């Protein structure tokens, strides 16, 4: 038996020396939450990753382009000659308010990537706290800004949401939706915290990141939305106080000339509160490059080059001749001897999914210089050539997202463009303030804020008699004037539908639009099936509803009417 | 004193400073025995003198082994002593020594197969004592198949084992599935080669294998714990035999050809058919005079050839009782039936056994295996689809374009010129495999044995590819030269220490085994691509020659450690009641916290009914053996795709832009980890009955089982608040119920002896849980360039739902073809809606299964089941004088095949060639056919044209087949010479005959049952010679 004991002892000895090593293998290659966020540098990359989400197609295309503008009376999908339209079948049902929860344009893409931002922000917040890194507070503040920012987008799109402020356990994935009030309060708390911790300015190398001013401005904007829905004076008062605080900071002011806001050389100018940064990176198509896609979606080359390469063209012979002539006239250096376009020109195509409507064009007062800065008119000579967009029903194109020829290179894709996407600029805050003052019955103050914006527009043009000062002190009339000002000042900047929805005017406006233009295929029956009390919000995506079943019970409630 | 020596040995062994010890004294028999004399003689068997037979004076240690001529010579043998003649596989003969000085003995082969030793996990048992479900396949059976793949050689040989060789690629490796699909995450078993666990055995030459045991039920597999749930294939390689040097030379040479030569349309038929479909679509004719087309390319001939099969090996074996060694080398080569494809394998293996003392046996073995594969890995096509492309390429396109001086482009189709693909193929892969094993057995006491074994496996895979500039079609032009290289290497060691205690006390026979096992695995890889080489010459196909300034480089590594403790008790009462219980605890680095360790118990009971007195007294003497086996156990499945499933991982390169358009690196979470991940667990019950009749001339074995897999890892959809769409969780469940039958008959009629073995397995699979989604689906086809058109057609052909068998086919039900407008108008739902209002005569009628008045994806339903009702094998062996003959039939019954290749081979739209049988087979006028829709041109009415060919019952065919897998006929010459040499000549054929209703090329389809134009297994004819010296 002694032998056995020795044997066993030896055996166990031989085993134990290796066991701890064997069962605790360091994960190789894999970067993971467990081994990341340990330094300030790593925390910064985690923040940049969140900002990266804002550069993706899903971010700009749905919540902003399609819902923010195309759903409204301001802009329209291109017609059947647009490359995008066949592909954008979901967008068509969207603008007719034929919206099913399965429509990926109305929700799924936004929902998915916004919650991606939320989760990444929560991991960042928890990890830098746990690892106690240098300047943790700053990173937490910025993460909270980004988290509240996407919640803001989602709240205006969907209403109440599941509120996630920490890394969830499996059971917590099945959180129900909070009320709208709770959701706005959650967003406000996030921006308040962010404003506490964010710096007032960034050094040159970090321009583009959220600042204290951006947090206060977003906070004010959130209060405006919250107040619009709650209709409570105290919420308007909070908006008022916050804008006052923002003014004290003196971080932002209006560009003297309106069109300079959108000038490629004035990006990140004094009026910009927050914008998504882009550059041309030559790294491929879509999300694999660092460029902006919005111009690609918004525009057409003026002549549909694809048609020239097709054996069977959809153009009439007259149109075809016209297009070829235009091509030769306007771009002789870009046409081969056999009349085919050179590759350089091919890079200059777009899908025309964001075309200004005649209704918008007509909304501008006579002599308003902002119209010229907002649209490219049919046959307008601009950026060295005459524009002509067959895909736009009105013939108009958006100028605000146009990227001039000199910023496009032969090697870059047509969606790899260096124009920033403006999310919030100071004029918007001033108009929010005008609206807020009006709601608080501070009519005089409201008129001052309105005039600040209107005056700048007036000064940007040649006609000092255009855009006369608004003087009405009737609250309703003044509100209408402010709403009108918002429409023309911020036209094609992806905010129109959300403004209509929050102020309760969506139904009235869209039904009127359908009456006026809609019952006709060229206008694609825009606004046809609008239901008040339902379409102010989009449905919770069906995939999210399906995924929410926990032990047989649906935990996410669908919006009313869907 | 003895104990101390042993202790010292143990200590030396454990500390790893084992030196070769000096010879120990073996006690000899007293030489002063009275009446002793010298005994000599010759030991023979049926074939002649036998070398290496043990001759022992019973009860002593005195003895010797016979020489090459079978002779022995023992001095000082006392009269009245008993001489014992023994040899493995033969019945031991005892002869009492009388006055005769010459005792010649003829040994008989042991007919009682049930007393062979069977290798089980961590030990061996007598076959009659096996309590679990184990199938054994001998080297002789393996040799009947002319193949380089040991698993393929098992096909049809064992009940409960389904083996499929998918395709005719020269490096094709058979897939093996034991007792049905147990998990969607992989069904391949664990391989254990001489005690060393491996995940594949491609490196192994079947020539080196002495026997294969397939452990099927839980009581047999649970000893392998977390790795045993899919069954265990135990492989024992050939051991050195003591005795004079034996040489075996085996050489096979053969040819391979595609068995079913498809007949495609000629150019004129193709042109005429094109005009016909264009006419059907209202388009003008494309060819003026179809009969005048000069070019008539036979692409099949351009691509295919007669393949070559070669398999040569040399085995040297010999030595003494103390030191013996075996050396084998094997050269295997297949040049595939597709031009430019080949597989080569060169093996060296050596195993040396050294017994310095009676109590200590040391064994060292080494295997090196060097494999080289040339495949069509890249360049727009691969091995599987080159076959398809060679059939569907249009015949009116010449191979070579004299104007461009390059291969012709196939412009109407997204297809590479098959001859061009072959010509520029340069995809190579080298797999080098080294395996080293050290083994020490120490008999500490009479009853207690200590074994330590260490195995080390090192493998490297070096792959390369080169893409030349080619321009033949706009779709697949490369435009750039590019060189690709990749390297993978892995190291894997396993160290096991085991104590075995066996004791017989009266009627109680106890054996206890306790062991530990440690495993360490590491793998690393890197790969790169670089463009722009100075020329296409082979000498420049290296990175430094390329001028690309932004080459791509990838790489990674993974590691895993495992630690296990295991034990087993075998208890045998009265040689009638056998009880086995085992337990294994596995710890793995892949899991964390409380999930790190998994525990896998098992138990089995066997009752040898025929050993009971009542049975022995039974009058029916023809019924000689009966044994009942019952088993239960829990096993794990370690197939987890991630090495660190508990980690929430982060992906790099999520850039943002700051400041003056500076690009800043960012990161984002990619996959969510789950700290609760653990092994998939399988609980199995088995009941078996073994019967023997007519002194075991007829044997029968039956097994029924229930196999329940729980905790299957699935990517479960979760709400997006989680941050991503899914998380891996242990949620799935699956169940297999089955029956296995094995029957054997063996008899001699004079010089003619023969045997017949048959086996059949029936499995009923059912998915019991798929988590919250309740559905698991997959495309069933990997789309590559040539198959790209499938993409719009077929969507998730394979679908599994709870309560049903795994992986059934899903699609529309085809009801026939609309013969006229009236039929379209009359095809209405119960509420009177016309279901297919836009259809035209000649279109496919689909069933409106949900009665909603329209055809939509909601009408898709189950249209077939690829799981066979029965898998079977039937073998026949006979010998007469020097002749031997063996046949092996195998097949499946009751399974469906989704013949996706019909989409190409039968649907003609004016782009690709089709089978002659499909010539104008589509609907043409009322009453013409009710099974094939009208043929329309691809550029006419796309919607109708593709809609008619949606995934439907039209593609589903009966996949049952019966195949003569191998046939071998041999003749053995025995030479009356000193070393008893022999020479066997044989002819062998593979896949000689297949009976099936399946219309495709080969009914042996890979696991999921979808045939996307699979390149059939070749028919192989081999001539072989086997020389023993």
CSV table of C-alpha atoms in Angstrom, one decimal, chain A residues 32-369:
chain,number,residue,atom,x,y,z
A,32,UNK,CA,-12.1,42.5,-25.3
A,33,UNK,CA,-13.9,44.5,-22.7
A,34,UNK,CA,-12.1,42.5,-20.1
A,35,UNK,CA,-8.7,43.7,-21.3
A,36,UNK,CA,-9.5,47.1,-22.9
A,37,UNK,CA,-10.3,50.6,-21.6
A,38,UNK,CA,-7.2,50.5,-19.4
A,39,UNK,CA,-5.6,53.8,-20.5
A,40,UNK,CA,-6.8,57.2,-21.5
A,41,UNK,CA,-5.7,56.4,-25.1
A,42,UNK,CA,-7.9,53.3,-25.2
A,43,UNK,CA,-10.8,55.2,-23.7
A,44,UNK,CA,-10.4,57.7,-26.5
A,45,UNK,CA,-10.5,55.0,-29.2
A,46,UNK,CA,-13.7,53.7,-27.6
A,47,UNK,CA,-15.2,57.1,-27.9
A,48,UNK,CA,-14.1,57.5,-31.5
A,49,UNK,CA,-15.7,54.1,-32.3
A,50,UNK,CA,-19.0,55.5,-31.0
A,51,UNK,CA,-18.6,58.6,-33.2
A,52,UNK,CA,-17.8,56.3,-36.0
A,53,UNK,CA,-21.4,54.9,-35.9
A,54,UNK,CA,-22.6,58.4,-36.8
A,55,UNK,CA,-20.6,58.2,-40.0
A,56,UNK,CA,-22.4,55.1,-41.2
A,57,UNK,CA,-25.1,54.9,-43.9
A,58,UNK,CA,-27.7,53.7,-41.4
A,59,UNK,CA,-27.2,56.9,-39.3
A,60,UNK,CA,-27.7,59.5,-41.9
A,61,UNK,CA,-30.0,57.9,-44.4
A,62,UNK,CA,-33.0,56.8,-42.4
A,63,UNK,CA,-33.6,59.0,-39.3
A,64,UNK,CA,-32.3,62.1,-41.1
A,65,UNK,CA,-32.8,62.0,-44.8
A,66,UNK,CA,-35.8,59.8,-45.2
A,67,UNK,CA,-37.7,60.5,-42.0
A,68,UNK,CA,-36.5,64.0,-41.2
A,69,UNK,CA,-37.1,65.4,-44.6
A,70,UNK,CA,-38.7,63.0,-47.1
A,71,UNK,CA,-41.6,62.2,-44.8
A,72,UNK,CA,-42.4,65.9,-44.8
A,73,UNK,CA,-43.6,68.4,-47.3
A,74,UNK,CA,-40.1,69.7,-48.0
A,75,UNK,CA,-38.5,67.0,-50.0
A,76,UNK,CA,-39.3,64.1,-52.2
A,77,UNK,CA,-37.8,60.8,-53.4
A,78,UNK,CA,-36.6,61.0,-57.0
A,79,UNK,CA,-38.9,59.8,-59.7
A,80,UNK,CA,-38.7,56.5,-61.6
A,81,UNK,CA,-35.6,57.7,-63.4
A,82,UNK,CA,-33.7,57.8,-60.1
A,83,UNK,CA,-31.4,54.9,-59.5
A,84,UNK,CA,-32.4,54.9,-55.9
A,85,UNK,CA,-36.1,54.6,-56.3
A,86,UNK,CA,-36.4,51.0,-57.3
A,87,UNK,CA,-34.1,50.2,-54.5
A,88,UNK,CA,-36.1,52.4,-52.1
A,89,UNK,CA,-39.4,50.5,-52.2
A,90,UNK,CA,-39.7,50.9,-48.4
A,91,UNK,CA,-39.2,54.6,-48.7
A,92,UNK,CA,-42.2,54.8,-51.1
A,93,UNK,CA,-44.6,53.2,-48.6
A,94,UNK,CA,-43.0,55.5,-46.0
A,95,UNK,CA,-44.0,58.7,-47.7
A,96,UNK,CA,-47.5,57.5,-48.3
A,97,UNK,CA,-47.7,56.7,-44.6
A,98,UNK,CA,-48.3,53.1,-45.5
A,99,UNK,CA,-45.9,52.2,-42.7
A,100,UNK,CA,-45.6,48.7,-41.4
A,101,UNK,CA,-43.5,47.7,-38.4
A,102,UNK,CA,-41.5,45.6,-40.9
A,103,UNK,CA,-40.4,48.6,-42.9
A,104,UNK,CA,-36.7,48.8,-42.3
A,105,UNK,CA,-36.6,52.5,-43.2
A,106,UNK,CA,-39.1,53.5,-40.5
A,107,UNK,CA,-37.1,52.0,-37.7
A,108,UNK,CA,-34.9,49.0,-37.8
A,109,UNK,CA,-31.7,50.6,-39.0
A,110,UNK,CA,-32.0,53.5,-36.6
A,111,UNK,CA,-33.0,51.3,-33.7
A,112,UNK,CA,-30.1,48.9,-34.1
A,113,UNK,CA,-27.3,51.3,-34.5
A,114,UNK,CA,-28.6,53.7,-31.9
A,115,UNK,CA,-28.7,51.0,-29.3
A,116,UNK,CA,-25.2,50.0,-30.5
A,117,UNK,CA,-24.1,53.5,-29.4
A,118,UNK,CA,-25.9,53.2,-26.1
A,119,UNK,CA,-24.3,49.9,-25.3
A,120,UNK,CA,-20.8,51.1,-26.3
A,121,UNK,CA,-21.3,54.2,-24.2
A,122,UNK,CA,-22.3,52.1,-21.2
A,123,UNK,CA,-19.4,49.7,-21.5
A,124,UNK,CA,-17.1,52.7,-21.8
A,125,UNK,CA,-18.6,54.4,-18.7
A,126,UNK,CA,-18.4,51.3,-16.6
A,127,UNK,CA,-15.0,50.2,-17.7
A,128,UNK,CA,-13.2,53.6,-17.2
A,129,UNK,CA,-14.8,53.8,-13.8
A,130,UNK,CA,-13.7,50.3,-12.9
A,131,UNK,CA,-10.2,50.8,-14.2
A,132,UNK,CA,-10.0,54.3,-12.7
A,133,UNK,CA,-8.2,55.8,-15.7
A,134,UNK,CA,-6.9,59.3,-15.8
A,135,UNK,CA,-9.5,61.9,-16.8
A,136,UNK,CA,-12.2,59.2,-16.5
A,137,UNK,CA,-14.8,61.9,-15.8
A,138,UNK,CA,-14.3,63.6,-19.1
A,139,UNK,CA,-14.7,60.4,-21.0
A,140,UNK,CA,-17.8,59.5,-19.0
A,141,UNK,CA,-19.3,63.0,-19.8
A,142,UNK,CA,-18.6,62.6,-23.5
A,143,UNK,CA,-20.1,59.0,-23.5
A,144,UNK,CA,-23.2,60.3,-21.8
A,145,UNK,CA,-23.5,63.1,-24.4
A,146,UNK,CA,-23.4,60.5,-27.2
A,147,UNK,CA,-25.8,58.2,-25.4
A,148,UNK,CA,-28.3,61.0,-24.7
A,149,UNK,CA,-27.8,62.1,-28.3
A,150,UNK,CA,-29.0,58.9,-29.8
A,151,UNK,CA,-31.8,58.6,-27.3
A,152,UNK,CA,-32.9,62.0,-28.4
A,153,UNK,CA,-33.1,60.8,-32.0
A,154,UNK,CA,-34.9,57.7,-30.9
A,155,UNK,CA,-37.3,59.5,-28.6
A,156,UNK,CA,-38.6,61.8,-31.4
A,157,UNK,CA,-38.8,58.8,-33.7
A,158,UNK,CA,-40.4,56.2,-31.4
A,159,UNK,CA,-41.6,57.8,-28.2
A,160,UNK,CA,-40.9,56.1,-24.9
A,161,UNK,CA,-38.0,53.7,-24.9
A,162,UNK,CA,-36.3,51.1,-22.8
A,163,UNK,CA,-33.9,53.2,-20.7
A,164,UNK,CA,-30.4,51.6,-20.5
A,165,UNK,CA,-27.8,53.4,-18.4
A,166,UNK,CA,-25.6,50.5,-17.5
A,167,UNK,CA,-24.3,47.2,-19.0
A,168,UNK,CA,-27.2,44.9,-18.8
A,169,UNK,CA,-27.5,41.3,-17.6
A,170,UNK,CA,-29.3,38.8,-19.8
A,171,UNK,CA,-32.6,39.2,-17.9
A,172,UNK,CA,-32.4,43.0,-18.2
A,173,UNK,CA,-32.3,42.8,-22.0
A,174,UNK,CA,-36.1,42.3,-21.7
A,175,UNK,CA,-36.7,45.7,-20.2
A,176,UNK,CA,-40.0,47.3,-21.1
A,177,UNK,CA,-40.4,50.8,-22.6
A,178,UNK,CA,-40.4,53.8,-20.2
A,179,UNK,CA,-43.0,56.5,-20.7
A,180,UNK,CA,-42.3,59.4,-22.9
A,181,UNK,CA,-41.9,61.7,-20.0
A,182,UNK,CA,-39.4,59.4,-18.3
A,183,UNK,CA,-37.5,59.1,-21.6
A,184,UNK,CA,-37.1,62.8,-22.0
A,185,UNK,CA,-36.0,63.2,-18.4
A,186,UNK,CA,-33.5,60.4,-18.9
A,187,UNK,CA,-32.1,62.2,-22.0
A,188,UNK,CA,-32.0,65.6,-20.1
A,189,UNK,CA,-30.2,64.0,-17.2
A,190,UNK,CA,-27.5,62.7,-19.6
A,191,UNK,CA,-27.0,66.1,-21.3
A,192,UNK,CA,-26.9,67.8,-17.9
A,193,UNK,CA,-24.2,65.4,-16.7
A,194,UNK,CA,-22.4,65.9,-20.0
A,195,UNK,CA,-22.4,69.6,-19.7
A,196,UNK,CA,-20.9,69.3,-16.3
A,197,UNK,CA,-17.9,67.3,-17.5
A,198,UNK,CA,-17.3,68.4,-21.1
A,199,UNK,CA,-14.7,71.0,-21.9
A,200,UNK,CA,-15.8,74.3,-23.3
A,201,UNK,CA,-13.5,74.0,-26.2
A,202,UNK,CA,-11.2,71.4,-27.7
A,203,UNK,CA,-7.7,71.9,-29.1
A,204,UNK,CA,-7.3,72.1,-32.8
A,205,UNK,CA,-6.6,68.4,-33.2
A,206,UNK,CA,-9.9,67.5,-31.4
A,207,UNK,CA,-12.2,69.8,-33.2
A,208,UNK,CA,-15.4,67.9,-33.9
A,209,UNK,CA,-15.9,66.4,-30.5
A,210,UNK,CA,-18.9,67.3,-28.3
A,211,UNK,CA,-18.3,70.4,-26.1
A,212,UNK,CA,-20.0,71.8,-23.0
A,213,UNK,CA,-21.9,74.1,-25.3
A,214,UNK,CA,-23.1,71.3,-27.5
A,215,UNK,CA,-24.4,69.5,-24.4
A,216,UNK,CA,-26.3,72.6,-23.2
A,217,UNK,CA,-27.7,73.2,-26.7
A,218,UNK,CA,-28.8,69.6,-27.0
A,219,UNK,CA,-30.3,69.9,-23.5
A,220,UNK,CA,-32.2,73.0,-24.6
A,221,UNK,CA,-33.4,71.2,-27.7
A,222,UNK,CA,-34.5,68.2,-25.6
A,223,UNK,CA,-36.5,70.5,-23.3
A,224,UNK,CA,-38.1,72.1,-26.4
A,225,UNK,CA,-39.2,68.6,-27.6
A,226,UNK,CA,-40.2,67.6,-24.1
A,227,UNK,CA,-42.3,70.8,-23.6
A,228,UNK,CA,-43.8,70.5,-27.1
A,229,UNK,CA,-45.2,67.1,-26.0
A,230,UNK,CA,-45.9,67.8,-22.4
A,231,UNK,CA,-47.2,71.3,-23.1
A,232,UNK,CA,-46.0,72.2,-19.6
A,233,UNK,CA,-44.8,75.8,-18.9
A,234,UNK,CA,-42.1,74.5,-16.6
A,235,UNK,CA,-40.5,72.5,-19.4
A,236,UNK,CA,-40.5,75.6,-21.6
A,237,UNK,CA,-39.0,77.5,-18.7
A,238,UNK,CA,-36.2,74.9,-18.5
A,239,UNK,CA,-35.5,75.4,-22.2
A,240,UNK,CA,-35.5,79.1,-21.7
A,241,UNK,CA,-33.0,78.9,-18.8
A,242,UNK,CA,-30.8,76.5,-20.6
A,243,UNK,CA,-30.5,78.7,-23.7
A,244,UNK,CA,-29.8,81.7,-21.5
A,245,UNK,CA,-27.0,79.7,-19.9
A,246,UNK,CA,-25.7,78.8,-23.3
A,247,UNK,CA,-25.7,82.4,-24.4
A,248,UNK,CA,-23.6,83.3,-21.4
A,249,UNK,CA,-20.9,80.9,-22.6
A,250,UNK,CA,-20.6,82.8,-25.8
A,251,UNK,CA,-19.3,79.8,-27.7
A,252,UNK,CA,-21.5,80.2,-30.8
A,253,UNK,CA,-22.7,83.0,-33.0
A,254,UNK,CA,-24.3,83.3,-36.4
A,255,UNK,CA,-22.2,83.3,-39.6
A,256,UNK,CA,-22.5,86.8,-41.0
A,257,UNK,CA,-23.5,85.4,-44.4
A,258,UNK,CA,-26.1,82.6,-44.6
A,259,UNK,CA,-24.5,80.7,-47.5
A,260,UNK,CA,-21.1,80.6,-45.7
A,261,UNK,CA,-22.6,78.1,-43.3
A,262,UNK,CA,-22.5,75.5,-46.0
A,263,UNK,CA,-19.3,76.5,-47.6
A,264,UNK,CA,-16.7,73.7,-47.7
A,265,UNK,CA,-14.1,76.1,-46.3
A,266,UNK,CA,-16.3,77.2,-43.4
A,267,UNK,CA,-16.9,73.7,-42.0
A,268,UNK,CA,-16.8,73.7,-38.2
A,269,UNK,CA,-17.5,77.5,-38.3
A,270,UNK,CA,-18.7,79.6,-35.4
A,271,UNK,CA,-22.4,78.7,-36.0
A,272,UNK,CA,-21.9,75.0,-35.8
A,273,UNK,CA,-22.8,73.5,-32.5
A,274,UNK,CA,-22.4,69.8,-33.4
A,275,UNK,CA,-21.7,68.2,-36.7
A,276,UNK,CA,-20.6,64.8,-37.9
A,277,UNK,CA,-17.1,65.0,-39.4
A,278,UNK,CA,-16.1,63.4,-42.7
A,279,UNK,CA,-13.1,63.2,-45.0
A,280,UNK,CA,-12.3,61.5,-48.2
A,281,UNK,CA,-10.3,58.4,-47.4
A,282,UNK,CA,-10.2,56.4,-50.6
A,283,UNK,CA,-10.9,53.2,-48.6
A,284,UNK,CA,-13.8,51.8,-50.6
A,285,UNK,CA,-17.6,52.1,-50.7
A,286,UNK,CA,-20.1,53.1,-48.1
A,287,UNK,CA,-19.3,52.4,-44.5
A,288,UNK,CA,-15.7,51.4,-45.3
A,289,UNK,CA,-14.7,54.9,-46.2
A,290,UNK,CA,-14.6,58.0,-44.0
A,291,UNK,CA,-16.7,60.1,-46.4
A,292,UNK,CA,-20.2,61.5,-46.4
A,293,UNK,CA,-22.8,59.6,-48.4
A,294,UNK,CA,-25.6,62.2,-48.1
A,295,UNK,CA,-24.5,64.1,-51.2
A,296,UNK,CA,-24.5,60.9,-53.2
A,297,UNK,CA,-28.1,60.1,-52.0
A,298,UNK,CA,-29.2,63.7,-52.5
A,299,UNK,CA,-27.8,64.3,-56.0
A,300,UNK,CA,-27.8,63.5,-59.5
A,301,UNK,CA,-25.1,64.4,-62.0
A,302,UNK,CA,-27.6,66.7,-63.7
A,303,UNK,CA,-27.7,64.3,-66.6
A,304,UNK,CA,-28.3,60.7,-66.0
A,305,UNK,CA,-25.1,59.2,-67.2
A,306,UNK,CA,-26.2,55.7,-66.6
A,307,UNK,CA,-28.7,56.2,-69.4
A,308,UNK,CA,-26.0,56.9,-71.9
A,309,UNK,CA,-24.4,53.6,-71.3
A,310,UNK,CA,-27.6,51.6,-71.6
A,311,UNK,CA,-28.6,50.0,-74.8
A,312,UNK,CA,-32.2,50.4,-74.0
A,313,UNK,CA,-32.7,53.9,-72.6
A,314,UNK,CA,-35.6,55.2,-70.7
A,315,UNK,CA,-35.2,58.6,-72.3
A,316,UNK,CA,-37.2,59.7,-75.2
A,317,UNK,CA,-35.1,60.5,-78.3
A,318,UNK,CA,-35.5,64.2,-77.6
A,319,UNK,CA,-34.3,63.9,-74.1
A,320,UNK,CA,-31.5,61.7,-75.1
A,321,UNK,CA,-30.3,64.2,-77.7
A,322,UNK,CA,-30.6,66.9,-75.1
A,323,UNK,CA,-28.6,65.0,-72.6
A,324,UNK,CA,-25.8,64.2,-75.0
A,325,UNK,CA,-25.7,67.7,-76.2
A,326,UNK,CA,-25.5,69.0,-72.6
A,327,UNK,CA,-22.8,66.5,-71.9
A,328,UNK,CA,-20.6,67.6,-74.8
A,329,UNK,CA,-21.3,71.3,-74.1
A,330,UNK,CA,-20.6,71.2,-70.4
A,331,UNK,CA,-17.9,68.7,-70.0
A,332,UNK,CA,-16.0,68.4,-73.3
A,333,UNK,CA,-12.9,67.4,-71.4
A,334,UNK,CA,-14.8,64.7,-69.6
A,335,UNK,CA,-16.1,63.0,-72.7
A,336,UNK,CA,-14.2,60.4,-74.8
A,337,UNK,CA,-13.9,60.8,-78.5
A,338,UNK,CA,-16.7,58.2,-79.0
A,339,UNK,CA,-19.0,60.3,-76.8
A,340,UNK,CA,-18.9,58.0,-73.8
A,341,UNK,CA,-18.3,59.6,-70.4
A,342,UNK,CA,-14.8,59.3,-68.9
A,343,UNK,CA,-14.5,57.5,-65.6
A,344,UNK,CA,-14.0,60.8,-63.7
A,345,UNK,CA,-17.5,61.9,-64.7
A,346,UNK,CA,-18.9,58.5,-63.8
A,347,UNK,CA,-17.8,59.2,-60.2
A,348,UNK,CA,-20.2,62.1,-60.2
A,349,UNK,CA,-23.5,60.4,-60.1
A,350,UNK,CA,-26.0,60.2,-57.4
A,351,UNK,CA,-29.3,58.6,-56.5
A,352,UNK,CA,-31.6,61.7,-56.2
A,353,UNK,CA,-33.4,60.5,-53.1
A,354,UNK,CA,-33.6,63.9,-51.5
A,355,UNK,CA,-35.2,66.4,-53.9
A,356,UNK,CA,-36.7,69.7,-52.7
A,357,UNK,CA,-40.4,70.0,-53.5
A,358,UNK,CA,-42.0,72.9,-55.3
A,359,UNK,CA,-43.9,73.4,-52.1
A,360,UNK,CA,-40.7,74.2,-50.3
A,361,UNK,CA,-39.4,76.4,-53.0
A,362,UNK,CA,-42.6,78.3,-53.0
A,363,UNK,CA,-42.5,78.7,-49.2
A,364,UNK,CA,-39.6,81.1,-49.4
A,365,UNK,CA,-40.6,84.8,-49.3
A,366,UNK,CA,-39.8,86.8,-52.4
A,367,UNK,CA,-36.2,87.9,-52.3
A,368,UNK,CA,-35.2,85.5,-49.5
A,369,UNK,CA,-31.5,84.8,-50.3
